Coordinates of C-alpha atoms and ligand atoms in Angstrom, one line a residue:
M288 CA -85.4 1.6 -25.8
N289 CA -85.8 -1.4 -28.1
I290 CA -84.1 -0.6 -31.4
I291 CA -84.1 -2.7 -34.5
I292 CA -81.2 -2.2 -37.0
G293 CA -82.0 -3.3 -40.5
I294 CA -78.7 -4.0 -42.4
C295 CA -78.5 -4.1 -46.2
G296 CA -75.7 -5.2 -48.5
G297 CA -73.4 -2.2 -48.8
I298 CA -69.8 -1.6 -47.7
A299 CA -71.0 0.8 -45.0
A300 CA -72.4 -2.3 -43.2
Y301 CA -68.9 -2.5 -41.6
K302 CA -69.8 0.6 -39.5
V303 CA -72.9 -1.0 -38.0
P304 CA -71.0 -2.7 -35.2
M305 CA -70.0 0.8 -34.0
L306 CA -73.6 1.9 -33.9
I307 CA -74.6 -1.2 -32.0
R308 CA -71.9 -0.7 -29.4
Q309 CA -72.9 2.9 -28.8
L310 CA -76.6 2.0 -28.4
K311 CA -75.8 -0.9 -26.1
K312 CA -73.4 1.3 -24.0
N313 CA -76.2 3.7 -23.4
G314 CA -78.5 1.0 -22.1
H315 CA -80.6 0.3 -25.3
Q316 CA -81.6 -3.2 -26.5
V317 CA -80.6 -3.8 -30.1
Q318 CA -82.0 -6.4 -32.5
C319 CA -80.3 -6.9 -35.9
V320 CA -82.2 -7.9 -39.0
A321 CA -80.0 -8.4 -42.0
T322 CA -80.6 -9.1 -45.7
R323 CA -78.6 -12.0 -47.3
H324 CA -76.3 -9.5 -49.1
A325 CA -75.5 -7.7 -45.8
L326 CA -73.9 -10.8 -44.6
Q327 CA -71.3 -10.6 -47.3
F328 CA -70.0 -7.4 -45.5
V329 CA -70.5 -8.2 -41.8
T330 CA -70.7 -11.5 -40.1
P331 CA -73.6 -12.9 -38.1
L332 CA -71.2 -13.6 -35.2
T333 CA -70.1 -10.0 -35.0
L334 CA -73.8 -8.8 -35.0
E335 CA -74.9 -11.4 -32.5
T336 CA -72.0 -10.9 -30.1
L337 CA -72.4 -7.1 -30.0
S338 CA -76.2 -7.1 -29.8
Q339 CA -76.4 -10.1 -27.5
R340 CA -79.5 -11.2 -29.5
S341 CA -79.9 -13.8 -32.3
L342 CA -79.8 -12.3 -35.8
Y343 CA -83.0 -12.3 -37.8
C344 CA -82.5 -12.9 -41.5
D345 CA -83.7 -14.9 -44.5
L346 CA -81.1 -17.6 -43.9
F347 CA -83.6 -19.1 -41.4
E348 CA -86.6 -18.8 -43.7
N349 CA -87.5 -22.5 -43.5
S350 CA -87.8 -22.5 -39.8
N351 CA -91.4 -22.3 -38.5
E352 CA -90.2 -20.5 -35.4
V353 CA -89.3 -17.4 -37.2
S354 CA -92.1 -17.4 -39.8
T355 CA -94.1 -15.0 -37.5
E356 CA -91.0 -13.4 -36.1
H357 CA -91.6 -10.1 -37.9
I358 CA -94.9 -9.7 -36.0
A359 CA -93.2 -10.4 -32.6
L360 CA -90.4 -8.0 -33.5
K361 CA -92.7 -5.3 -34.8
D362 CA -94.3 -5.2 -31.3
W363 CA -90.9 -5.5 -29.5
G364 CA -89.2 -2.6 -31.4
D365 CA -89.7 1.0 -30.4
M366 CA -88.2 2.1 -33.7
I367 CA -86.3 0.7 -36.7
V368 CA -83.3 2.1 -38.5
V369 CA -82.1 0.9 -41.9
A370 CA -78.3 1.3 -42.0
P371 CA -76.9 1.1 -44.6
A372 CA -80.0 1.6 -46.8
T373 CA -79.4 0.6 -50.4
A374 CA -81.4 1.9 -53.4
N375 CA -83.1 -1.5 -53.5
I376 CA -84.6 -1.3 -49.9
I377 CA -85.5 2.3 -50.4
G378 CA -87.4 1.3 -53.5
K379 CA -89.1 -1.6 -51.7
M380 CA -90.2 0.6 -48.8
A381 CA -91.5 3.3 -51.0
H382 CA -93.7 0.8 -52.9
G383 CA -94.8 -1.4 -50.0
I384 CA -92.9 -4.5 -51.3
A385 CA -92.4 -7.2 -48.6
D386 CA -90.4 -10.0 -50.1
D387 CA -87.8 -10.8 -47.5
A388 CA -87.3 -10.5 -43.7
L389 CA -86.3 -6.9 -43.5
S390 CA -88.7 -5.4 -46.1
T391 CA -91.6 -7.4 -44.4
L392 CA -90.7 -6.0 -41.0
L393 CA -90.4 -2.5 -42.3
L394 CA -93.9 -2.7 -43.8
A395 CA -95.2 -4.2 -40.5
M396 CA -93.6 -1.3 -38.6
S397 CA -95.2 1.5 -40.7
A398 CA -96.8 2.9 -37.5
K399 CA -93.6 3.1 -35.6
P400 CA -90.7 5.6 -36.0
R401 CA -88.6 4.5 -39.1
Y402 CA -85.2 5.9 -40.0
V403 CA -83.3 5.3 -43.2
C404 CA -79.6 6.0 -43.8
P405 CA -79.0 5.9 -47.5
A406 CA -75.5 4.7 -48.6
M407 CA -74.7 4.2 -52.3
N408 CA -72.8 5.5 -55.3
S409 CA -73.6 9.2 -56.1
D410 CA -75.1 8.5 -59.5
M411 CA -77.5 5.9 -57.9
L412 CA -78.4 8.3 -55.2
H413 CA -79.2 11.1 -57.6
A414 CA -81.0 8.9 -60.1
N415 CA -84.6 10.2 -60.5
A416 CA -86.1 6.9 -59.3
T417 CA -84.1 6.9 -56.0
Q418 CA -84.9 10.6 -55.4
R419 CA -88.6 9.9 -56.1
N420 CA -88.5 7.0 -53.7
I421 CA -86.8 9.0 -50.9
E422 CA -89.4 11.7 -51.4
Q423 CA -92.1 9.1 -51.0
L424 CA -90.6 7.9 -47.8
R425 CA -90.5 11.4 -46.4
K426 CA -94.3 11.7 -47.2
D427 CA -94.8 8.4 -45.4
N428 CA -93.1 9.9 -42.2
V429 CA -89.9 8.1 -42.6
T430 CA -86.9 10.1 -41.3
I431 CA -84.0 10.2 -43.8
I432 CA -80.6 10.5 -42.1
E433 CA -78.8 12.1 -45.0
S434 CA -75.7 10.7 -46.5
T435 CA -72.6 12.8 -46.6
T436 CA -69.9 13.7 -49.2
G437 CA -66.6 11.9 -49.2
E438 CA -64.7 9.0 -50.6
L439 CA -66.9 6.2 -51.8
A440 CA -66.2 2.5 -52.0
C441 CA -66.3 2.6 -55.8
G442 CA -63.1 4.8 -55.6
T443 CA -64.9 8.1 -56.6
T444 CA -65.5 11.0 -54.3
G445 CA -69.1 12.3 -54.0
D446 CA -72.4 12.2 -52.2
G447 CA -73.6 8.9 -50.9
R448 CA -71.5 8.0 -47.9
M449 CA -73.6 6.7 -45.0
A450 CA -73.8 9.1 -42.0
E451 CA -71.3 8.3 -39.3
P452 CA -72.6 6.0 -36.5
E453 CA -72.4 8.8 -33.9
D454 CA -74.5 11.1 -36.1
I455 CA -77.1 8.3 -36.6
Y456 CA -77.1 7.8 -32.9
K457 CA -77.9 11.5 -32.3
H458 CA -80.9 11.3 -34.7
L459 CA -82.3 8.1 -33.1
I460 CA -81.9 9.3 -29.5
P461 CA -82.6 13.0 -29.3
C462 CA -82.9 12.6 -25.5
H463 CA -79.1 12.1 -25.8
I464 CA -79.2 15.8 -24.9
E465 CA -78.6 15.1 -21.3
N466 CA -81.1 17.4 -19.7
L467 CA -81.1 15.5 -16.4
S468 CA -77.3 15.4 -15.9
G469 CA -76.4 16.4 -12.4
K470 CA -79.8 15.1 -11.1
K471 CA -80.1 12.0 -8.9
F472 CA -83.1 9.7 -8.8
L473 CA -84.2 6.7 -6.7
I474 CA -86.1 3.9 -8.4
T475 CA -87.5 0.8 -6.7
A476 CA -88.1 -2.3 -8.8
G477 CA -89.2 -5.9 -8.7
P478 CA -90.9 -8.0 -6.0
T479 CA -90.0 -8.4 -2.4
Y480 CA -89.6 -11.8 -0.8
E481 CA -90.8 -12.1 2.7
R482 CA -89.1 -15.1 4.4
I483 CA -91.1 -17.8 6.1
D484 CA -88.2 -20.2 6.8
S485 CA -84.8 -21.1 5.3
V486 CA -86.4 -22.3 2.0
R487 CA -89.8 -20.6 1.7
F488 CA -91.0 -17.0 1.2
I489 CA -94.1 -15.0 0.3
G490 CA -93.5 -13.2 -3.0
N491 CA -95.3 -12.0 -6.1
Y492 CA -95.0 -12.3 -9.9
S493 CA -93.3 -8.9 -10.5
S494 CA -90.5 -9.2 -13.0
G495 CA -88.9 -5.8 -12.4
K496 CA -89.0 -4.9 -16.1
M497 CA -90.9 -1.6 -15.6
G498 CA -88.6 -0.3 -12.9
Y499 CA -85.4 -1.2 -14.8
A500 CA -86.8 0.5 -17.9
V501 CA -87.5 3.7 -15.9
A502 CA -84.0 3.6 -14.5
E503 CA -82.6 3.2 -18.0
A504 CA -84.7 6.0 -19.4
L505 CA -83.6 8.5 -16.7
A506 CA -80.0 7.4 -17.0
Q507 CA -80.1 8.0 -20.8
K508 CA -81.1 11.5 -20.0
G509 CA -77.9 11.9 -18.0
A510 CA -79.3 11.4 -14.5
N511 CA -77.6 9.3 -11.8
V512 CA -79.9 6.6 -10.7
I513 CA -79.9 4.5 -7.5
L514 CA -81.9 1.4 -8.4
I515 CA -83.1 -0.6 -5.4
S516 CA -84.0 -3.9 -6.8
G517 CA -85.9 -6.8 -5.3
P518 CA -85.0 -10.4 -6.4
T519 CA -85.1 -10.5 -10.2
H520 CA -82.9 -12.0 -13.0
L521 CA -82.6 -8.6 -14.6
T522 CA -79.3 -6.8 -14.8
T523 CA -78.3 -3.4 -16.0
S524 CA -75.0 -2.2 -17.4
H525 CA -75.7 1.5 -17.8
P526 CA -72.8 3.4 -16.2
N527 CA -75.2 5.9 -14.6
I528 CA -77.1 3.3 -12.7
H529 CA -76.0 2.0 -9.4
C530 CA -78.0 -1.1 -8.4
Q531 CA -78.5 -2.1 -4.8
R532 CA -80.1 -5.5 -4.4
I533 CA -82.3 -6.2 -1.4
E534 CA -84.7 -9.1 -0.6
N535 CA -87.5 -7.9 1.6
A536 CA -89.7 -4.9 2.1
Q537 CA -88.0 -3.8 5.3
E538 CA -84.6 -3.8 3.5
M539 CA -86.1 -1.9 0.6
Y540 CA -87.6 0.6 3.1
D541 CA -84.2 1.1 4.9
A542 CA -82.3 1.6 1.6
A543 CA -84.9 3.9 0.1
T544 CA -85.3 6.2 3.1
A545 CA -81.5 6.4 3.4
V546 CA -81.0 7.5 -0.2
F547 CA -84.1 9.7 -0.9
P548 CA -83.0 12.9 1.0
S549 CA -80.1 13.3 -1.4
C550 CA -82.3 12.7 -4.5
N551 CA -84.1 15.1 -6.9
G552 CA -86.9 12.6 -7.2
A553 CA -88.0 9.0 -6.9
V554 CA -90.2 6.6 -8.9
L555 CA -91.4 3.6 -6.9
T556 CA -92.4 0.8 -9.2
A557 CA -91.7 -2.1 -6.9
A558 CA -94.4 -4.6 -6.0
V559 CA -93.8 -4.5 -2.3
A560 CA -95.4 -7.2 -0.2
D561 CA -97.9 -5.6 2.0
Y562 CA -97.4 -8.2 4.8
R563 CA -94.6 -10.4 6.2
P564 CA -94.7 -13.4 8.5
L565 CA -94.5 -12.3 12.1
H566 CA -92.1 -15.2 12.9
T567 CA -89.4 -16.6 10.6
A568 CA -87.6 -19.9 11.1
D569 CA -83.9 -20.2 10.3
H570 CA -84.4 -23.9 9.6
K571 CA -86.9 -25.7 7.2
L572 CA -90.3 -26.0 8.9
K573 CA -91.4 -29.6 9.1
K574 CA -94.8 -30.7 7.9
R575 CA -97.1 -31.8 10.7
D576 CA -99.7 -34.5 9.8
D577 CA -102.2 -33.6 12.5
E578 CA -103.1 -30.0 11.6
G579 CA -103.1 -27.3 8.9
M580 CA -100.7 -24.4 9.2
T581 CA -101.5 -20.8 10.1
L582 CA -99.0 -18.0 9.3
Q583 CA -99.5 -14.8 11.3
L584 CA -98.7 -11.8 9.2
V585 CA -97.8 -8.3 10.1
Q586 CA -97.9 -5.2 7.9
N587 CA -94.8 -3.9 6.1
P588 CA -94.0 -0.2 6.1
D589 CA -95.4 1.7 3.1
I590 CA -92.2 3.0 1.5
L591 CA -93.9 5.4 -1.0
A592 CA -96.1 6.9 1.8
A593 CA -93.0 7.4 4.0
L594 CA -91.2 9.2 1.2
G595 CA -94.3 11.3 0.5
Q596 CA -94.3 12.4 4.1
S597 CA -90.6 13.4 4.1
K598 CA -90.7 14.9 0.6
G599 CA -89.1 18.4 0.3
P600 CA -90.5 21.2 -1.9
N601 CA -88.1 20.5 -4.8
Q602 CA -88.4 16.8 -4.8
L603 CA -90.6 14.9 -7.2
L604 CA -92.2 11.7 -6.2
A605 CA -94.1 9.2 -8.4
G606 CA -95.7 5.8 -7.7
F607 CA -97.5 3.1 -9.5
A608 CA -101.0 1.8 -8.8
L609 CA -102.0 -1.7 -9.8
E610 CA -105.7 -1.9 -9.7
T611 CA -108.4 -4.4 -10.7
N612 CA -111.6 -2.4 -10.0
D613 CA -112.6 1.3 -9.6
E614 CA -109.1 2.0 -11.1
I615 CA -109.2 5.8 -11.6
E616 CA -110.8 6.4 -8.2
N617 CA -108.4 4.1 -6.3
A618 CA -105.4 5.5 -8.1
R619 CA -106.5 9.1 -7.3
K620 CA -106.9 8.2 -3.6
K621 CA -103.3 6.8 -3.6
L622 CA -102.0 9.9 -5.3
V623 CA -103.4 12.1 -2.5
R624 CA -102.8 9.7 0.4
K625 CA -99.1 9.2 -0.5
N626 CA -98.5 12.9 -1.4
L627 CA -97.3 12.2 -5.0
D628 CA -96.6 14.5 -7.9
F629 CA -98.1 11.9 -10.3
I630 CA -99.2 8.3 -10.3
V631 CA -99.0 5.7 -13.0
L632 CA -102.1 3.5 -13.1
N633 CA -102.0 0.1 -14.7
S634 CA -105.1 -2.0 -14.7
L635 CA -104.9 -5.7 -14.6
N636 CA -108.1 -5.7 -16.7
D637 CA -106.1 -4.4 -19.7
A638 CA -104.6 -7.1 -22.0
G639 CA -100.9 -6.8 -22.3
A640 CA -100.5 -4.8 -19.0
G641 CA -99.1 -5.9 -15.7
F642 CA -96.5 -8.5 -14.5
G643 CA -94.0 -10.3 -16.7
V644 CA -95.0 -8.9 -20.1
D645 CA -92.9 -6.5 -22.2
T646 CA -95.8 -4.1 -22.7
N647 CA -97.9 -1.9 -20.5
K648 CA -101.0 0.2 -20.8
V649 CA -101.0 3.1 -18.4
T650 CA -102.8 6.2 -17.4
F651 CA -101.0 9.1 -15.7
L652 CA -102.9 11.0 -13.0
F653 CA -101.8 14.4 -11.6
P654 CA -102.8 16.3 -8.4
D655 CA -104.6 19.0 -10.4
G656 CA -107.1 16.4 -11.8
K657 CA -105.3 16.0 -15.2
T658 CA -105.4 12.5 -16.6
I659 CA -103.4 11.2 -19.6
E660 CA -104.5 7.9 -21.1
N661 CA -102.1 6.0 -23.2
P662 CA -102.4 3.2 -25.7
L663 CA -100.6 -0.2 -25.2
K664 CA -96.8 0.5 -25.5
S665 CA -93.6 -1.3 -24.8
K666 CA -92.4 -0.9 -21.2
S667 CA -89.4 1.1 -22.5
A668 CA -91.7 3.5 -24.3
V669 CA -93.7 4.0 -21.1
A670 CA -90.5 4.5 -19.2
Q671 CA -89.5 7.2 -21.8
D672 CA -92.9 8.9 -21.2
I673 CA -92.2 8.9 -17.4
A674 CA -88.7 10.3 -17.9
N675 CA -90.2 13.1 -20.1
I676 CA -92.8 14.0 -17.5
I677 CA -90.1 14.2 -14.8
E678 CA -87.9 16.3 -17.1
R679 CA -90.8 18.7 -17.8
M680 CA -91.8 19.0 -14.1
L681 CA -88.2 19.7 -13.0
S682 CA -87.8 22.4 -15.7
E683 CA -91.1 24.0 -14.6
Q684 CA -89.8 24.1 -11.0
S685 CA -86.6 26.0 -11.9
Ligands
LIG702 N1 -95.6 0.7 -2.3 C1 -94.5 0.9 -1.4 N2 -94.5 0.2 -0.2 C2 -95.4 -0.6 0.1 C3 -96.5 -0.8 -0.7 C4 -96.6 -0.1 -1.9 O1 -93.6 1.7 -1.7 N3 -95.3 -1.3 1.3 C5 -95.6 1.5 -3.5 C6 -95.5 0.7 -4.8 O2 -94.2 0.6 -5.2 C7 -96.4 1.5 -5.8 C8 -97.4 2.1 -4.9 O3 -96.9 2.1 -3.5 O4 -95.6 2.6 -6.3 C9 -98.8 1.5 -4.9 O5 -98.7 0.1 -4.7 P1 -100.0 -0.8 -4.7 O6 -99.6 -2.2 -4.4 O7 -100.8 -0.5 -6.0 O8 -100.8 -0.2 -3.6 P2 -100.8 -0.3 -2.0 O9 -100.4 1.0 -1.5 O10 -100.1 -1.5 -1.6 O11 -102.4 -0.5 -1.7 P3 -103.4 -1.8 -2.1 O12 -102.5 -3.0 -2.1 O13 -104.3 -1.7 -1.0 O14 -104.0 -1.5 -3.4

């Protein structure tokens, strides 16, 4: 998931690096947004090194590049958590005040899950104004991750200590309950390259983002994942994901058919080339002045259909359908022909869906005729939906 951490000026900001590390270790992307005061307690270098993304804060307010950054970030983030949340930011959120980078982003993300981790002196926390503002946030569907009692920075003991990073983590990622632990899944991702000669190939624009996101979503639920990836610049560091890189459709077929029998399920997201050149040259083909060039193509094996044929009664199989016309009808035909448990349709007619982008608009189709349409979401949120469907189907089986 793409998680934005809003950091305010409180001593508990020193604990934020621990939260970032835990989120990153579990395969999430983290973007830090800090107030000016936060940077008195934690350095930009620490935040940027751990999150591996540039920090967004008011220090860059004169740059045109970031003047609309809050809009780009609002779409990128699946959720935002404010840790530590001062009385000031809680007051601003409760009243819709947007006068700096963080408060502007929080307002822009009103429709997304928002979490607030209050951290302040007990008297400030229990002040009527703060309590009224917290109550207002609850009414506005903001989740309050309660502070705890203990020693406070001001030297007193009382209520107002920010929740510990691991407790914040459990609130943010309820799927941390590893319901798929002990299960194994196969994912295919990315394009395939079909070699013409030593320097040329037939390929496609697939980035692999959707497949990698599905692998991460399943791994976050505790599953072991074999990710068979075509050529892409993406990487994954999740300890539950074993990535096998291949180049062409035949190699993907060989790897997938070898692994599938030992899996509980598979989601094939790869944009596999349907055809490959009949002949490949191991040198660079020379241009000939006298005539055009004809490439003779032969069909590649359909990996999804092959797995559908060999599928056992307790194995789940899902595929994608990328369609440009008669979308539902074509996807339903693929669902039946390839013997799938569900298919994820994305239409190239929908803005924001398809190759290269970070978002997708999908419809899930099931063999019993059920169809679930979804709004435009980030690819990681779509991946989360897919992992939830798989989790539900497996629990219904047992
Ligand atoms: N697929 C596969 N092996 C192939 C072709 C496709 O595993 N040789 C999988 C894809 O990973 C995807 C699904 O089949 O999950 C559908 O792919 P798509 O390209 O939409 O459909 P095709 O079956 O190739 O049919 P067409 O190109 O005619 O639409």
